[in-house]
Amino acid sequence: MSLIFFACVVRVRDGLPLSASTDFHFNQDFLECRKRLKALSSALARYPSRGTAKGRNLSIHFLSSGDVACMAICSSSYSTIMAFCFLEELRWEFSASYDTTSINLASRPYAFIEFDNIIQKVKFHFNSTRGSRAKANWEKVEEELKFQPPVQLKLEDMELLNGMTNGGHSGVHLEVVPTYRMQPVTPLGILSLVLNIMCGALNLIRGVHLAEYSFQEDHEGIGNVIAFFVPFLACVFQCYLYLFYTSGRKVKTFVLLFCVCFCNIHLYGLRNLWQIAFHMGVASLSSYQILTRQLLEKQPDCGV
């Protein structure tokens, strides 16, 4: 009978699943445990390197090391030492197969799905009572667990990681901060960034030169200085809005566009019509790119 039902490798910083065993169990307890494993994987960075979430019939064990963590769903009767022996071997196999760079560059779930074959082999050896390999690191892991016991959790506490209220287990409170991923930068978006930086630099240079002259001789030109500096700041914030997601993007985009247009109209005389049209055109292009670059749709659950 299988004592290790499921195993996976996830990235610690964001819980992205990198590989998992393809096990199909339709038991309700197992499906519920899978959901709680997913919740726990998104908060591994908050825990020590070893941990166990105990349940009545099933338990979750995890082992973090560097950028990745190995997790397993085992029978609650399965030895904790043996479970961590399994995770240790899984971690070693994964580290030998993939380097840190490829792990950090992974952008989609199960980027290393081919590692499933190794997970299945290791799991088979540990589930087999005939395999002497299962007890190879027993003493080493037992000593490590005595020196640094795994943090003890309860499966019911995992519900709080998904933001659900559990009055009977209010001792654990973890806030998972949402992260936002934008759509990829387009060539037209890169062009708008370059033009925006150029316009911002022109506004800054003209503003500094005019400020030196105004503070020494023409004090009435302070308004023109401000009219150069405001578009400079607007260009900087337009670049920021395009690259990073913030709340109220639409309102901020239109406010920045209005500032650029208004200030350039005010500068008529110091700039000709072609220059004004160029700056307003770049600001309009940047605004369009900001408004059309949306958040990525939520990635599918994929069963983990």
GROMACS .gro file of C-alpha atoms in nm, residues 21-304:
model
  284
   21SER     CA    1   0.397   1.348  -0.957
   22THR     CA    2   0.101   1.257  -1.175
   23ASP     CA    3  -0.110   1.078  -0.916
   24PHE     CA    4  -0.484   1.038  -0.950
   25HIS     CA    5  -0.665   0.982  -0.622
   26PHE     CA    6  -1.030   1.076  -0.602
   27ASN     CA    7  -1.057   1.040  -0.228
   28GLN     CA    8  -1.212   1.358  -0.083
   29ASP     CA    9  -0.954   1.379   0.197
   30PHE     CA   10  -0.673   1.365  -0.057
   31LEU     CA   11  -0.828   1.633  -0.282
   32GLU     CA   12  -0.875   1.860   0.018
   33CYS     CA   13  -0.516   1.798   0.124
   34ARG     CA   14  -0.397   1.898  -0.224
   35LYS     CA   15  -0.575   2.233  -0.190
   36ARG     CA   16  -0.411   2.295   0.145
   37LEU     CA   17  -0.071   2.198   0.007
   38LYS     CA   18  -0.117   2.464  -0.262
   39ALA     CA   19  -0.203   2.724   0.003
   40LEU     CA   20   0.101   2.625   0.208
   41SER     CA   21   0.335   2.638  -0.094
   42SER     CA   22   0.261   3.009  -0.144
   43ALA     CA   23   0.380   3.089   0.210
   44LEU     CA   24   0.687   2.864   0.245
   45ALA     CA   25   0.921   3.164   0.265
   46ARG     CA   26   0.765   3.246   0.603
   47TYR     CA   27   0.851   2.910   0.758
   48PRO     CA   28   1.172   2.731   0.864
   49SER     CA   29   1.332   2.487   0.623
   50ARG     CA   30   1.142   2.183   0.755
   51GLY     CA   31   0.780   2.151   0.851
   52THR     CA   32   0.492   1.909   0.894
   53ALA     CA   33   0.119   1.981   0.872
   54LYS     CA   34  -0.053   1.695   1.052
   55GLY     CA   35  -0.400   1.569   0.969
   56ARG     CA   36  -0.609   1.279   1.088
   57ASN     CA   37  -0.546   1.057   0.786
   58LEU     CA   38  -0.298   1.255   0.573
   59SER     CA   39  -0.005   1.482   0.648
   60ILE     CA   40   0.196   1.732   0.446
   61HIS     CA   41   0.575   1.742   0.485
   62PHE     CA   42   0.797   2.007   0.328
   63LEU     CA   43   1.171   2.065   0.298
   64SER     CA   44   1.305   2.399   0.173
   65SER     CA   45   1.658   2.445   0.046
   66GLY     CA   46   1.771   2.756  -0.137
   67ASP     CA   47   1.531   2.847  -0.417
   68VAL     CA   48   1.317   2.532  -0.411
   69ALA     CA   49   1.113   2.325  -0.171
   70CYS     CA   50   1.007   1.962  -0.193
   71MET     CA   51   0.662   1.876  -0.058
   72ALA     CA   52   0.483   1.548  -0.007
   73ILE     CA   53   0.143   1.420   0.101
   74CYS     CA   54   0.186   1.106   0.309
   75SER     CA   55  -0.026   0.884   0.525
   76SER     CA   56  -0.032   1.014   0.883
   77SER     CA   57   0.097   0.674   0.994
   78TYR     CA   58   0.406   0.712   0.779
   79SER     CA   59   0.728   0.779   0.970
   80THR     CA   60   0.822   1.148   0.979
   81ILE     CA   61   1.189   1.053   0.952
   82MET     CA   62   1.122   0.842   0.644
   83ALA     CA   63   0.917   1.123   0.489
   84PHE     CA   64   1.209   1.364   0.525
   85CYS     CA   65   1.448   1.100   0.391
   86PHE     CA   66   1.227   1.093   0.083
   87LEU     CA   67   1.226   1.473   0.055
   88GLU     CA   68   1.604   1.490   0.104
   89GLU     CA   69   1.662   1.250  -0.185
   90LEU     CA   70   1.410   1.433  -0.402
   91ARG     CA   71   1.584   1.765  -0.328
   92TRP     CA   72   1.923   1.618  -0.416
   93GLU     CA   73   1.794   1.476  -0.744
   94PHE     CA   74   1.633   1.807  -0.844
   95SER     CA   75   1.944   2.010  -0.754
   96ALA     CA   76   2.156   1.776  -0.964
   97SER     CA   77   1.923   1.820  -1.262
   98TYR     CA   78   1.857   2.197  -1.268
   99ASP     CA   79   2.063   2.504  -1.183
  100THR     CA   80   1.958   2.818  -0.997
  101THR     CA   81   1.936   3.029  -1.312
  102SER     CA   82   1.685   2.802  -1.486
  103ILE     CA   83   1.478   2.782  -1.166
  104ASN     CA   84   1.464   3.160  -1.129
  105LEU     CA   85   1.378   3.209  -1.497
  106ALA     CA   86   1.086   2.964  -1.488
  107SER     CA   87   0.771   3.161  -1.565
  108ARG     CA   88   0.502   2.896  -1.610
  109PRO     CA   89   0.376   2.615  -1.387
  110TYR     CA   90   0.544   2.275  -1.429
  111ALA     CA   91   0.831   2.409  -1.637
  112PHE     CA   92   1.026   2.095  -1.541
  113ILE     CA   93   0.745   1.845  -1.585
  114GLU     CA   94   0.994   1.587  -1.716
  115PHE     CA   95   1.127   1.558  -1.359
  116ASP     CA   96   0.804   1.370  -1.281
  117ASN     CA   97   0.975   1.050  -1.396
  118ILE     CA   98   1.237   1.086  -1.123
  119ILE     CA   99   0.974   1.172  -0.862
  120GLN     CA  100   0.788   0.853  -0.949
  121LYS     CA  101   1.104   0.641  -0.926
  122VAL     CA  102   1.205   0.781  -0.588
  123LYS     CA  103   0.849   0.750  -0.459
  124PHE     CA  104   0.833   0.388  -0.573
  125HIS     CA  105   1.154   0.302  -0.385
  126PHE     CA  106   1.027   0.459  -0.064
  127ASN     CA  107   0.684   0.300  -0.094
  128SER     CA  108   0.840  -0.042  -0.150
  129THR     CA  109   0.915  -0.233   0.167
  130ARG     CA  110   1.179  -0.427  -0.031
  131GLY     CA  111   1.385  -0.116  -0.112
  132SER     CA  112   1.688  -0.078   0.114
  133ARG     CA  113   1.741   0.263  -0.048
  134ALA     CA  114   1.452   0.397   0.163
  135LYS     CA  115   1.661   0.371   0.483
  136ALA     CA  116   1.993   0.488   0.342
  137ASN     CA  117   1.987   0.831   0.511
  138TRP     CA  118   1.780   0.735   0.815
  139GLU     CA  119   2.044   0.805   1.082
  140LYS     CA  120   2.158   1.130   0.921
  141VAL     CA  121   1.804   1.270   0.891
  142GLU     CA  122   1.709   1.144   1.237
  143GLU     CA  123   2.003   1.333   1.388
  144GLU     CA  124   1.915   1.649   1.196
  145LEU     CA  125   1.551   1.633   1.309
  146LYS     CA  126   1.660   1.597   1.672
  147PHE     CA  127   1.885   1.899   1.638
  148GLN     CA  128   1.631   2.105   1.440
  149PRO     CA  129   1.278   1.963   1.471
  150PRO     CA  130   1.036   2.051   1.190
  151VAL     CA  131   0.779   2.320   1.263
  152GLN     CA  132   0.447   2.157   1.352
  153LEU     CA  133   0.130   2.281   1.181
  154LYS     CA  134  -0.225   2.157   1.147
  155LEU     CA  135  -0.395   2.096   0.816
  156GLU     CA  136  -0.691   2.303   0.934
  157ASP     CA  137  -0.460   2.604   0.972
  158MET     CA  138  -0.388   2.599   0.600
  159GLU     CA  139  -0.735   2.741   0.536
  160LEU     CA  140  -0.619   3.073   0.682
  161LEU     CA  141  -0.354   3.098   0.413
  162ASN     CA  142  -0.633   3.137   0.158
  163GLY     CA  143  -0.788   3.419   0.358
  164MET     CA  144  -1.069   3.206   0.505
  165THR     CA  145  -1.176   3.251   0.866
  166ASN     CA  146  -1.140   2.955   1.097
  167GLY     CA  147  -1.257   3.041   1.445
  168GLY     CA  148  -1.128   2.720   1.598
  169HIS     CA  149  -0.769   2.782   1.485
  170SER     CA  150  -0.715   3.153   1.517
  171GLY     CA  151  -0.359   3.111   1.643
  172VAL     CA  152  -0.216   3.128   1.292
  173HIS     CA  153  -0.256   3.445   1.087
  174LEU     CA  154  -0.062   3.486   0.770
  175GLU     CA  155  -0.130   3.756   0.513
  176VAL     CA  156  -0.042   3.656   0.160
  177VAL     CA  157   0.044   3.972  -0.032
  178PRO     CA  158  -0.088   3.957  -0.388
  179THR     CA  159   0.162   3.995  -0.667
  180TYR     CA  160   0.070   4.136  -1.005
  181ARG     CA  161   0.222   4.031  -1.334
  182MET     CA  162   0.179   4.252  -1.638
  183GLN     CA  163   0.156   4.147  -1.998
  184PRO     CA  164   0.495   4.134  -2.179
  185VAL     CA  165   0.647   4.463  -2.296
  186THR     CA  166   0.582   4.517  -2.668
  187PRO     CA  167   0.821   4.675  -2.924
  188LEU     CA  168   0.586   4.976  -2.947
  189GLY     CA  169   0.593   4.999  -2.570
  190ILE     CA  170   0.973   5.004  -2.571
  191LEU     CA  171   0.963   5.281  -2.834
  192SER     CA  172   0.726   5.484  -2.615
  193LEU     CA  173   0.962   5.442  -2.317
  194VAL     CA  174   1.262   5.561  -2.522
  195LEU     CA  175   1.072   5.863  -2.658
  196ASN     CA  176   0.938   5.941  -2.312
  197ILE     CA  177   1.287   5.935  -2.163
  198MET     CA  178   1.409   6.161  -2.442
  199CYS     CA  179   1.125   6.409  -2.386
  200GLY     CA  180   1.184   6.404  -2.012
  201ALA     CA  181   1.554   6.474  -2.064
  202LEU     CA  182   1.476   6.768  -2.300
  203ASN     CA  183   1.234   6.914  -2.047
  204LEU     CA  184   1.487   6.879  -1.765
  205ILE     CA  185   1.772   7.038  -1.962
  206ARG     CA  186   1.559   7.329  -2.083
  207GLY     CA  187   1.415   7.376  -1.736
  208VAL     CA  188   1.756   7.386  -1.565
  209HIS     CA  189   1.895   7.636  -1.815
  210LEU     CA  190   1.587   7.856  -1.788
  211ALA     CA  191   1.597   7.836  -1.408
  212GLU     CA  192   1.956   7.963  -1.398
  213TYR     CA  193   1.859   8.260  -1.615
  214SER     CA  194   1.532   8.331  -1.431
  215PHE     CA  195   1.680   8.329  -1.082
  216GLN     CA  196   1.951   8.573  -1.189
  217GLU     CA  197   1.770   8.813  -1.423
  218ASP     CA  198   1.409   8.732  -1.517
  219HIS     CA  199   1.212   8.643  -1.204
  220GLU     CA  200   0.887   8.647  -1.402
  221GLY     CA  201   1.001   8.335  -1.591
  222ILE     CA  202   0.949   8.105  -1.291
  223GLY     CA  203   0.619   7.990  -1.440
  224ASN     CA  204   0.798   7.870  -1.753
  225VAL     CA  205   1.053   7.683  -1.539
  226ILE     CA  206   0.769   7.503  -1.366
  227ALA     CA  207   0.612   7.431  -1.706
  228PHE     CA  208   0.932   7.248  -1.805
  229PHE     CA  209   0.977   7.058  -1.478
  230VAL     CA  210   0.618   6.933  -1.454
  231PRO     CA  211   0.634   6.750  -1.792
  232PHE     CA  212   0.970   6.607  -1.688
  233LEU     CA  213   0.812   6.453  -1.378
  234ALA     CA  214   0.512   6.344  -1.584
  235CYS     CA  215   0.742   6.157  -1.826
  236VAL     CA  216   0.908   5.978  -1.535
  237PHE     CA  217   0.574   5.870  -1.389
  238GLN     CA  218   0.445   5.761  -1.729
  239CYS     CA  219   0.741   5.526  -1.759
  240TYR     CA  220   0.668   5.392  -1.412
  241LEU     CA  221   0.299   5.337  -1.486
  242TYR     CA  222   0.383   5.145  -1.801
  243LEU     CA  223   0.636   4.917  -1.629
  244PHE     CA  224   0.458   4.855  -1.297
  245TYR     CA  225   0.100   4.800  -1.193
  246THR     CA  226  -0.061   5.048  -0.951
  247SER     CA  227  -0.418   5.111  -0.850
  248GLY     CA  228  -0.605   5.388  -1.030
  249ARG     CA  229  -0.384   5.362  -1.340
  250LYS     CA  230  -0.646   5.510  -1.573
  251VAL     CA  231  -0.701   5.824  -1.365
  252LYS     CA  232  -0.328   5.876  -1.315
  253THR     CA  233  -0.263   5.829  -1.687
  254PHE     CA  234  -0.515   6.096  -1.789
  255VAL     CA  235  -0.388   6.338  -1.523
  256LEU     CA  236  -0.030   6.302  -1.649
  257LEU     CA  237  -0.139   6.344  -2.011
  258PHE     CA  238  -0.331   6.659  -1.921
  259CYS     CA  239  -0.027   6.800  -1.736
  260VAL     CA  240   0.200   6.742  -2.037
  261CYS     CA  241  -0.046   6.896  -2.284
  262PHE     CA  242  -0.129   7.196  -2.063
  263CYS     CA  243   0.235   7.277  -1.987
  264ASN     CA  244   0.339   7.250  -2.352
  265ILE     CA  245   0.058   7.484  -2.457
  266HIS     CA  246   0.178   7.725  -2.189
  267LEU     CA  247   0.528   7.706  -2.338
  268TYR     CA  248   0.411   7.824  -2.681
  269GLY     CA  249   0.669   8.081  -2.784
  270LEU     CA  250   0.956   7.901  -2.620
  271ARG     CA  251   0.861   7.600  -2.832
  272ASN     CA  252   0.725   7.599  -3.185
  273LEU     CA  253   0.417   7.408  -3.296
  274TRP     CA  254   0.615   7.110  -3.420
  275GLN     CA  255   0.795   7.073  -3.086
  276ILE     CA  256   0.471   7.102  -2.893
  277ALA     CA  257   0.303   6.848  -3.120
  278PHE     CA  258   0.597   6.607  -3.075
  279HIS     CA  259   0.585   6.621  -2.692
  280MET     CA  260   0.207   6.587  -2.684
  281GLY     CA  261   0.222   6.301  -2.935
  282VAL     CA  262   0.477   6.111  -2.726
  283ALA     CA  263   0.266   6.164  -2.414
  284SER     CA  264  -0.042   6.036  -2.600
  285LEU     CA  265   0.145   5.728  -2.726
  286SER     CA  266   0.271   5.654  -2.375
  287SER     CA  267  -0.079   5.694  -2.232
  288TYR     CA  268  -0.217   5.452  -2.491
  289GLN     CA  269   0.052   5.196  -2.408
  290ILE     CA  270  -0.017   5.228  -2.035
  291LEU     CA  271  -0.391   5.175  -2.081
  292THR     CA  272  -0.352   4.879  -2.318
  293ARG     CA  273  -0.093   4.691  -2.112
  294GLN     CA  274  -0.310   4.492  -1.874
  295LEU     CA  275  -0.254   4.238  -1.601
  296LEU     CA  276  -0.201   3.880  -1.704
  297GLU     CA  277  -0.500   3.658  -1.651
  298LYS     CA  278  -0.476   3.436  -1.344
  299GLN     CA  279  -0.293   3.116  -1.424
  300PRO     CA  280  -0.503   2.801  -1.408
  301ASP     CA  281  -0.497   2.597  -1.088
  302CYS     CA  282  -0.347   2.292  -1.271
  303GLY     CA  283  -0.461   2.068  -0.988
  304VAL     CA  284  -0.201   2.162  -0.725
   0.00000   0.00000   0.00000
